[in-house]
Amino acid sequence: MSTFQDFPIRWGMVIDIDKCTGCGACVVACNKENNIAPQDNQLRRIEAKGFPTRFKKIEWLTIYELTDGGDTAYLPRPCMQCGVPSCVSVCPAIATDKNENGGIVSQIYPRCFGCRYCMASCPYHARVFNWDQPVWPEGMEKQLTPHTSVRSRGVVEKCSFCHHRLMYAKDAARVAGEDPEKLADGAYMPACAEVCPTGAITFGDVKNPEHAVYELARSPHTFRLLARLGTDPQVYYMSKRAWVRLQGDNYLANEKAQVNEGGAHHG
Amino acid sequence: MDRALWPEGVERCSLGKFLLWLGVCGVVFALGAYEAIMILFPDGLARTALDNYFGFGLWITFDLAVIALGAGAFFTGLLKYILDIKELEKIVNLTVIIGFLCYSGAMLILALDVGQPLRSWFGFWHPNVHSMLTEVMFCITCYLMVLTLEFIPNILENRKLNQIPLLHNIAHNFHYVMPLIAGIGAFLSTFHQGSLGGMYGVLFGRPYVLRDGFFIWPWTFFLFVLSAVGSGPCFSVLVVKLMELLTGKKLVDWNVKRLMCKIAGTMLTLYVFLKILDTWAWATDVLPRSGLTWDQMFNSDLGYGVSLLWIEIGLCGVVPAVLLMVSAFRNIPALLYTGAILSCVGVTINRYVFTVQALAIPVMPFDKWYLYVPNWAEWGPSVMVIAYGFIVTSLAYRYLPVFPQEVALNAKAPAAPVAPAAPAEAEQPA
């Protein structure tokens, strides 16, 4: 079983569901930033050969639609970068690990041999498999992000909180003569957080009181997905709507009172 | 024409008839091999019905099932070579062949099932000691080597090969070290069967299969070992019976079959008892702790109904345990074979629900149930492995001295099997 690893820095994301309109800008930004090939070409190629395409899409960030029957909410779901990741302990080749300060769960693509055990273990469906070779439209190879590796067929991939941007931010801090381990709020921000038009996604160190996420993660309206399973996610969700918080975890009928307690106690 | 290669004193069908049989098996094998090649080279796993929700599917179910059914090899070897139950030497050759086929077949499928087969060795080079899959990889590889070592003396005992002094001596000396090899095999296979169960038990994000631990192992570690030894010997007996039906010859003494099933029945009874306890503990502890209910775990509309669980534990668990444990039932061939079949079906259902149903269950409250139906790209290679099993078993039966009793059993019996079915095999009272 995995055990909790504590780091001095804990990069976390707070997503305000009440602000999210489900526009999909975060998904587009994620795909572009992380060199995810346009899926239409790929799925069309698979379909043209007569192969099933259901859930063969590669998307590191997915938006789920939640409803209580009348009201609707949108829940963007990147990798949860769990404090106790279910994927790390199962990987037979240590292709995925959680060992860097900041607690981002890494994925080493050239070491992954595609057993998909990490996918089976993740209750969030945060990992996706490269079912087919990526298909890049002609000329698009010139637009690829140079510091994000492209992945081949047959490996599992996942959201990394745009880890290359953390490297950029650290380099920038070093150039400026600052401590790269004490980045200012906003110095490092994943593409999805940067692009969100409604400001629903806030990113930072949930252990650093100078970062906006510090307070947000401790809000009584904050919760984490499937918190009771013990994965200790580093992605936090906020909503003032009780029914939304209720859908954040599996609650038995006699447990509904626990929903309002908020889920952000780490950091 | 190939009579000189047959074991001493046995009778086989004509070469033409045998080649026709091999041809039929070969066509099935080729159909599956085509799918396998298409997956390995041009199309990849896009060809399959697997997806991001069902990364594990038919192939893992098939692997787990055949490995459980192949447990007759290590368990019979353990009983014969370590515990010195001499009766089992009449079937141990066949169990080794079955084990070899099951494990090599599983590895063939695994080579297809991973996205990057050429990198499979990374599990040995960069092993994660915390991963149950790493343990599985090491044990399955080492145990296949052991099974190969156990199979080699039987191959070298082919009448023509055995005339070569060097090969004769190698085969002879192999027998001296067989208890050691059997011991290593038993150790490796026990851990391997257990690790396969542990793989699921540690998935704390999947409450359907999550189990608490006994030291470092989840309960499923032990349940998988017990269910394998409760069904593996039954499968070996069923293979013998099938071979007897196909060849029209008696190959193994009824008493040996009965002993194998008695041993399997004992293991199965212990397993079913623990499985019922485990199910109760899961329903009353793991599920409420995860905020889930019994009803949420099953979906009859999509074929993941609770009926599967009752069939597994009741019809294919308690019933065969009774049939195989109670001597009055066990002595009736029809009931013995029924018990053996049910036991094998039960372990297959168990592996299916742990592999497919466990992933079908939506863990996030707003997620949905999905149905997974394997397509021909997955069935093909599975069928290919079965055809491979038929081919190797046929060749072994024709040219190797697999059954030490065959000459004696068939010399006593008349050429045509005219005796009534049920009492015919009951040569001695229990």
XYZ file of C-alpha atoms in Angstrom, chain A residues 1 46 49 51-52 54-57 64 66 75 84-86 88-94 109-117 119-125 128-129 131-132 152-155 225-226 228-229 231 247 249-252, chain B residues 39-56 113-116 119-120 122-123 126-128 130-131 133-134 137 199 202-207 288-293 359 363-367 370-371 375:
112
model
C 0.000 0.000 0.000
C -9.224 4.103 -35.452
C -10.276 0.654 -39.494
C -12.057 -0.587 -34.275
C -14.059 0.578 -31.256
C -15.200 4.416 -26.846
C -12.958 5.989 -24.184
C -9.931 5.788 -26.409
C -9.637 9.565 -26.327
C -17.728 16.135 -15.867
C -22.960 17.162 -12.446
C -16.323 19.653 -12.556
C -1.268 8.695 -1.229
C -1.373 7.783 -4.899
C -3.004 4.504 -5.776
C 2.537 4.729 -7.720
C 2.737 1.658 -5.534
C 1.314 -0.608 -8.228
C 3.557 0.355 -11.158
C 5.944 -2.570 -11.704
C 8.714 -0.486 -13.283
C 8.596 2.732 -11.234
C 7.000 7.800 -20.568
C 10.087 5.992 -21.914
C 9.995 3.622 -18.942
C 6.273 2.821 -19.089
C 5.585 -0.444 -20.895
C 1.842 -0.065 -20.940
C 0.602 -2.631 -18.426
C -2.182 -0.186 -17.475
C -2.211 -1.291 -13.828
C -5.222 3.031 -14.838
C -6.971 0.151 -13.132
C -6.000 1.475 -9.707
C -7.019 5.108 -10.210
C -10.623 5.749 -9.175
C -10.592 9.145 -10.915
C -9.825 7.811 -14.405
C -5.133 7.645 -20.295
C -3.492 5.188 -22.613
C -4.107 3.318 -27.999
C -2.774 4.479 -31.336
C 4.377 7.071 -28.434
C 1.741 4.391 -28.858
C 1.457 1.958 -25.962
C 2.245 4.113 -22.924
C -13.030 13.981 -4.586
C -13.412 10.594 -2.910
C -12.642 8.959 2.264
C -10.788 6.462 0.116
C -5.920 9.095 -1.624
C -21.379 14.434 -5.104
C -17.708 11.557 -2.343
C -19.849 8.512 -1.773
C -22.026 9.267 1.215
C -24.456 6.861 2.753
C -1.968 -6.082 -32.716
C 1.782 -6.344 -32.352
C 2.631 -4.543 -35.566
C 0.255 -2.305 -37.529
C -2.733 -1.657 -35.277
C -1.658 -1.855 -31.665
C -4.211 -2.136 -28.891
C -6.504 0.248 -30.762
C -7.743 -2.956 -32.385
C -9.198 -4.227 -29.106
C -12.338 -3.250 -27.228
C -10.224 -2.228 -24.249
C -10.360 1.455 -23.352
C -9.405 3.976 -20.684
C -12.143 2.607 -18.399
C -11.354 -1.048 -19.014
C -7.589 -1.295 -19.251
C -7.953 -4.817 -17.905
C -1.586 -7.078 -23.604
C 1.136 -4.589 -22.743
C 1.423 -1.500 -24.865
C 5.172 -1.790 -25.376
C 10.002 -2.901 -22.842
C 8.528 -5.676 -20.721
C 11.797 -2.930 -17.510
C 9.884 -4.652 -14.739
C 13.619 -1.127 -12.648
C 11.604 -3.285 -10.254
C 9.189 -1.602 -7.881
C 6.048 -2.421 -3.582
C 4.190 -3.583 -6.669
C 2.773 -6.951 -10.398
C 6.550 -6.956 -10.025
C 6.448 -10.879 -13.209
C -2.774 -7.174 -7.160
C -4.249 -3.518 -2.697
C -6.340 -1.351 -5.040
C -7.650 0.967 -2.357
C -9.319 3.114 -4.988
C -11.488 0.154 -5.956
C -13.713 -0.832 -3.024
C -19.579 1.104 4.479
C -16.103 2.502 5.070
C -16.009 3.529 1.427
C -19.490 5.034 1.603
C -20.877 2.414 -0.711
C -23.648 -0.121 -0.439
C -13.412 -1.824 -13.054
C -16.363 4.860 -7.933
C -17.032 8.572 -8.391
C -20.689 9.246 -7.491
C -21.362 11.062 -10.757
C -19.675 8.431 -12.909
C -20.269 0.859 -18.576
C -20.460 -2.459 -20.309
C -14.113 -8.161 -29.455
